[in-house]
């Protein structure tokens, strides 16, 4: 887009001013038994594009290219009514079930064992959620025993009898999903959930002390019980858990794009409040450990809302209906970029995060129906760039820059940036989004503390049409190389075009 106005941002980056190492699990994602995520998305036996287990090889390749280190599974709202034992053992004996969260029919043809194998094929690991909606402490313990205990007990031997001699060794476990939400099957008050999660966590750590546990936080920033929910539930679970979860989805509901691009400020505020609440509980408990944040559902989600309501209300109980199939446009990709920058800026406390979700359901990867092609949505690109080049140490910059106001947000920076130093590769990456619609933002970065440096590349995602979308037929939104950057004597100068996602890679 062309800018007739000017903005600026000035950075001084010093390799000794470090915020935190990035936990690679911040680039996690999520696959739920919902819509066409599992069936049609990752699993499609009979398709020539699928392997001997029925997994789509083209989809696996697109996931691998994203370098997703951990995938949350099997829900989401789905998990709160999930009977895990239905999903293991001989396929022809697995029951069809009414799936209440999404009013669909679940065939259980993909279950715990298959998904563990899929995750391996995709070079990833599993973040497992247990059912604390209709489920019990023993359901959760039995599942952990099935997955992680070597042998010689009822559930570990059941896994072996089902063909999997080696334990799956799943290291991260979510204690339920969005239990504060009235829509959740088995929704609980904060004390009811806190007590159940505490006792479940205690028992799970007895089975396998090496697992990390995630206590359910609020379903979004607008929940009436936020942040008391975090304070009360963590008072119950503090001793046994390592993380509290955060979920939030964003969207351009009002049609005001400038304001939409400021919504990452809401994520920032949400994270700050949850950190403060975790630290309050730690202080109250005279605790020694920090509770870290697992932002295990985040993305843009609003395009498909009406269509989803129609399917669930008027056409329920289908097998893998087309639910939550948001088709993302260019401005959504900018927002995803801004959300990634926000997560990285909190890398000292946000240690895990999951782009929700991964395939077909509010996803960067889509597959056409009836065995058609797999393709990349607009949001695929910023996620891939962040996952590839955002590993290392987040730097604390000295930063000054111009700002603007939007209808709902004040003091909105014209450009949002974060810089990651990868010592091993001797690379520095500056991620930047110009979130104005009419200003060319001049970015100057002083990186002299790093010694000699040279520009590797300046990748840019831009488009004259904020509403441009991709499809299997046309990749209208894809990155290109910018020649706006110069780097001399440790001084970088560049121009960030209005409404653009920029990745400036520097060799040190
Ligand atoms: O990701 C879609 C849904 O959003 C999940 O099932 C639920 O946890 C959240 O409300």
Short mmCIF file of C-alpha atoms in Angstrom, two decimals, residues 181-416:
data_model
loop_
_atom_site.label_atom_id
_atom_site.label_comp_id
_atom_site.label_asym_id
_atom_site.label_seq_id
_atom_site.Cartn_x
_atom_site.Cartn_y
_atom_site.Cartn_z
CA UNK A 181 -17.23 -21.06 30.05
CA UNK A 182 -20.98 -21.71 30.45
CA UNK A 183 -20.86 -23.37 26.99
CA UNK A 184 -18.45 -26.02 28.26
CA UNK A 185 -19.84 -29.51 28.86
CA UNK A 186 -19.41 -29.92 32.62
CA UNK A 187 -18.76 -26.18 33.18
CA UNK A 188 -17.65 -25.51 36.76
CA UNK A 189 -17.41 -22.67 39.22
CA UNK A 190 -13.88 -21.57 40.09
CA UNK A 191 -13.83 -23.46 43.36
CA UNK A 192 -15.32 -26.60 41.83
CA UNK A 193 -12.73 -26.54 39.04
CA UNK A 194 -9.88 -25.53 41.35
CA UNK A 195 -10.48 -28.50 43.67
CA UNK A 196 -10.91 -31.01 40.83
CA UNK A 197 -7.84 -29.74 38.99
CA UNK A 198 -5.79 -29.78 42.19
CA UNK A 199 -6.65 -33.38 43.01
CA UNK A 200 -6.24 -34.51 39.40
CA UNK A 201 -2.86 -32.77 39.15
CA UNK A 202 -1.70 -34.29 42.44
CA UNK A 203 -2.56 -37.80 41.25
CA UNK A 204 -1.06 -37.26 37.79
CA UNK A 205 2.24 -36.08 39.25
CA UNK A 206 2.32 -39.24 41.41
CA UNK A 207 2.05 -41.35 38.25
CA UNK A 208 4.64 -39.36 36.27
CA UNK A 209 6.44 -36.55 38.11
CA UNK A 210 8.15 -35.49 34.89
CA UNK A 211 4.96 -34.15 33.27
CA UNK A 212 4.19 -30.44 33.12
CA UNK A 213 0.62 -29.47 33.91
CA UNK A 214 -1.50 -26.57 32.69
CA UNK A 215 -4.29 -25.18 34.89
CA UNK A 216 -7.26 -23.71 32.99
CA UNK A 217 -7.32 -19.95 32.90
CA UNK A 218 -10.06 -17.74 31.50
CA UNK A 219 -11.56 -18.37 28.07
CA UNK A 220 -11.01 -14.79 27.05
CA UNK A 221 -10.34 -11.31 28.37
CA UNK A 222 -14.06 -10.47 28.44
CA UNK A 223 -15.12 -13.29 30.75
CA UNK A 224 -16.98 -11.80 33.73
CA UNK A 225 -15.00 -14.03 36.09
CA UNK A 226 -11.60 -12.84 34.75
CA UNK A 227 -9.18 -12.45 36.58
CA UNK A 228 -10.72 -13.77 39.79
CA UNK A 229 -10.90 -17.16 38.05
CA UNK A 230 -7.08 -17.29 37.75
CA UNK A 231 -6.58 -16.08 41.35
CA UNK A 232 -8.99 -18.60 42.90
CA UNK A 233 -8.15 -21.63 40.76
CA UNK A 234 -4.39 -21.12 41.08
CA UNK A 235 -4.73 -20.91 44.85
CA UNK A 236 -5.95 -24.51 44.60
CA UNK A 237 -3.56 -25.76 41.93
CA UNK A 238 -0.38 -23.70 42.54
CA UNK A 239 1.66 -26.49 44.15
CA UNK A 240 1.09 -28.95 41.31
CA UNK A 241 0.95 -26.97 38.08
CA UNK A 242 3.54 -25.26 35.93
CA UNK A 243 1.34 -23.17 33.63
CA UNK A 244 -1.96 -21.36 33.48
CA UNK A 245 -3.71 -21.34 30.11
CA UNK A 246 -4.88 -18.30 28.19
CA UNK A 247 -7.26 -18.26 25.22
CA UNK A 248 -8.37 -15.39 23.04
CA UNK A 249 -9.57 -14.91 19.48
CA UNK A 250 -9.58 -11.63 17.55
CA UNK A 251 -11.60 -10.35 14.60
CA UNK A 252 -12.59 -7.35 12.52
CA UNK A 253 -16.23 -7.40 13.53
CA UNK A 254 -16.79 -3.66 13.15
CA UNK A 255 -15.10 -3.37 9.75
CA UNK A 256 -12.68 -0.76 11.14
CA UNK A 257 -9.33 -2.07 9.90
CA UNK A 258 -7.17 0.50 11.68
CA UNK A 259 -8.71 -0.46 14.98
CA UNK A 260 -8.51 -4.16 14.14
CA UNK A 261 -4.73 -3.80 13.75
CA UNK A 262 -4.59 -2.39 17.29
CA UNK A 263 -6.19 -5.48 18.85
CA UNK A 264 -2.80 -6.99 19.69
CA UNK A 265 -2.69 -4.34 22.44
CA UNK A 266 -5.58 -6.23 24.07
CA UNK A 267 -3.52 -9.42 24.01
CA UNK A 268 -0.66 -7.50 25.64
CA UNK A 269 -2.97 -6.23 28.38
CA UNK A 270 -4.40 -9.71 28.93
CA UNK A 271 -0.91 -11.22 29.32
CA UNK A 272 0.18 -8.49 31.75
CA UNK A 273 -2.87 -9.06 33.94
CA UNK A 274 -2.42 -12.84 34.02
CA UNK A 275 1.27 -12.45 34.94
CA UNK A 276 0.27 -10.10 37.78
CA UNK A 277 -2.36 -12.57 38.99
CA UNK A 278 0.08 -15.51 38.92
CA UNK A 279 2.58 -13.44 40.87
CA UNK A 280 -0.09 -12.42 43.38
CA UNK A 281 -0.90 -16.07 44.06
CA UNK A 282 2.81 -16.91 44.33
CA UNK A 283 3.27 -14.13 46.89
CA UNK A 284 0.18 -15.15 48.85
CA UNK A 285 1.39 -18.75 48.96
CA UNK A 286 4.94 -17.64 49.88
CA UNK A 287 5.75 -19.76 46.83
CA UNK A 288 9.11 -20.23 45.19
CA UNK A 289 8.13 -20.96 41.60
CA UNK A 290 6.67 -18.75 38.90
CA UNK A 291 3.57 -19.98 37.13
CA UNK A 292 4.23 -19.46 33.44
CA UNK A 293 1.71 -18.78 30.70
CA UNK A 294 0.50 -21.20 28.05
CA UNK A 295 -1.43 -19.10 25.52
CA UNK A 296 -2.73 -22.33 24.09
CA UNK A 297 -5.52 -20.93 21.91
CA UNK A 298 -4.96 -17.76 19.92
CA UNK A 299 -5.85 -16.66 16.41
CA UNK A 300 -8.32 -14.67 14.34
CA UNK A 301 -11.78 -16.26 14.42
CA UNK A 302 -14.97 -14.57 13.26
CA UNK A 303 -15.49 -15.08 9.51
CA UNK A 304 -17.28 -18.42 9.87
CA UNK A 305 -19.44 -17.68 12.93
CA UNK A 306 -22.81 -17.41 11.15
CA UNK A 307 -22.27 -20.48 8.96
CA UNK A 308 -21.23 -22.48 12.03
CA UNK A 309 -24.37 -21.54 13.97
CA UNK A 310 -26.48 -22.66 11.02
CA UNK A 311 -24.76 -26.06 10.78
CA UNK A 312 -24.86 -26.75 14.50
CA UNK A 313 -28.46 -25.62 14.99
CA UNK A 314 -30.07 -26.80 11.76
CA UNK A 315 -27.90 -29.67 10.50
CA UNK A 316 -26.45 -31.42 13.55
CA UNK A 317 -24.83 -34.86 13.95
CA UNK A 318 -22.88 -34.90 10.70
CA UNK A 319 -19.52 -36.64 10.47
CA UNK A 320 -16.81 -33.97 10.15
CA UNK A 321 -18.98 -31.08 8.89
CA UNK A 322 -17.35 -27.91 7.55
CA UNK A 323 -17.10 -25.96 10.78
CA UNK A 324 -14.94 -22.94 11.66
CA UNK A 325 -13.58 -22.74 8.11
CA UNK A 326 -12.50 -19.11 8.26
CA UNK A 327 -10.90 -17.98 5.01
CA UNK A 328 -8.31 -15.45 6.09
CA UNK A 329 -7.53 -12.25 4.27
CA UNK A 330 -4.42 -10.10 4.17
CA UNK A 331 -5.32 -7.93 7.18
CA UNK A 332 -5.87 -11.11 9.25
CA UNK A 333 -2.28 -12.09 8.41
CA UNK A 334 -1.08 -8.72 9.71
CA UNK A 335 -3.00 -9.27 12.94
CA UNK A 336 -1.50 -12.76 13.31
CA UNK A 337 1.93 -11.16 12.83
CA UNK A 338 1.13 -8.59 15.51
CA UNK A 339 -0.05 -11.30 17.89
CA UNK A 340 3.18 -13.26 17.31
CA UNK A 341 5.22 -10.13 18.08
CA UNK A 342 3.20 -9.66 21.28
CA UNK A 343 3.80 -13.26 22.39
CA UNK A 344 7.53 -12.92 21.70
CA UNK A 345 7.67 -9.65 23.66
CA UNK A 346 6.52 -11.68 26.68
CA UNK A 347 8.90 -14.59 26.08
CA UNK A 348 10.04 -14.39 29.71
CA UNK A 349 6.64 -15.66 30.89
CA UNK A 350 4.81 -16.97 27.82
CA UNK A 351 6.59 -20.29 27.43
CA UNK A 352 3.99 -22.09 25.34
CA UNK A 353 1.41 -20.90 22.83
CA UNK A 354 -0.79 -22.67 20.30
CA UNK A 355 -2.03 -21.11 17.09
CA UNK A 356 -5.60 -22.45 17.08
CA UNK A 357 -5.86 -24.40 14.99
CA UNK A 358 -3.64 -26.10 12.39
CA UNK A 359 -5.67 -27.69 9.58
CA UNK A 360 -9.08 -26.69 8.11
CA UNK A 361 -10.50 -25.35 11.38
CA UNK A 362 -9.47 -21.66 11.84
CA UNK A 363 -6.22 -22.78 10.33
CA UNK A 364 -3.16 -21.75 8.34
CA UNK A 365 -3.49 -24.95 6.26
CA UNK A 366 -6.62 -25.87 4.31
CA UNK A 367 -7.57 -28.90 2.25
CA UNK A 368 -10.24 -28.71 -0.41
CA UNK A 369 -13.20 -31.04 0.08
CA UNK A 370 -13.44 -34.42 -1.65
CA UNK A 371 -9.73 -35.10 -1.48
CA UNK A 372 -8.68 -31.86 -3.16
CA UNK A 373 -5.47 -29.89 -2.79
CA UNK A 374 -3.87 -28.64 0.42
CA UNK A 375 -3.03 -24.92 0.42
CA UNK A 376 -1.67 -22.10 2.54
CA UNK A 377 -3.89 -19.40 3.99
CA UNK A 378 -2.56 -15.84 4.35
CA UNK A 379 -1.80 -16.37 8.04
CA UNK A 380 0.54 -19.25 7.21
CA UNK A 381 3.30 -16.82 6.28
CA UNK A 382 3.82 -14.75 9.45
CA UNK A 383 3.56 -17.91 11.53
CA UNK A 384 6.17 -19.66 9.41
CA UNK A 385 8.54 -16.68 9.51
CA UNK A 386 8.23 -16.34 13.29
CA UNK A 387 8.72 -20.06 13.83
CA UNK A 388 11.76 -20.18 11.53
CA UNK A 389 13.50 -16.96 12.56
CA UNK A 390 12.06 -16.21 16.02
CA UNK A 391 14.14 -18.77 17.89
CA UNK A 392 16.90 -17.45 20.11
CA UNK A 393 16.83 -14.66 22.70
CA UNK A 394 14.40 -11.75 22.70
CA UNK A 395 16.23 -8.44 23.17
CA UNK A 396 15.08 -5.49 25.27
CA UNK A 397 15.32 -2.53 22.91
CA UNK A 398 15.63 1.13 23.61
CA UNK A 399 12.70 2.22 21.44
CA UNK A 400 11.00 5.46 20.41
CA UNK A 401 8.41 5.81 17.71
CA UNK A 402 5.36 7.59 16.44
CA UNK A 403 1.85 6.60 17.50
CA UNK A 404 -1.77 7.07 16.45
CA UNK A 405 -5.27 6.68 17.88
CA UNK A 406 -7.99 4.33 16.68
CA UNK A 407 -11.72 4.26 17.49
CA UNK A 408 -11.16 1.94 20.48
CA UNK A 409 -7.44 2.17 21.28
CA UNK A 410 -5.14 5.01 22.23
CA UNK A 411 -1.33 5.35 22.02
CA UNK A 412 -1.13 2.73 19.29
CA UNK A 413 2.42 2.45 17.94
CA UNK A 414 2.61 2.96 14.18
CA UNK A 415 5.02 0.03 14.00
CA UNK A 416 5.20 -2.90 16.38
#
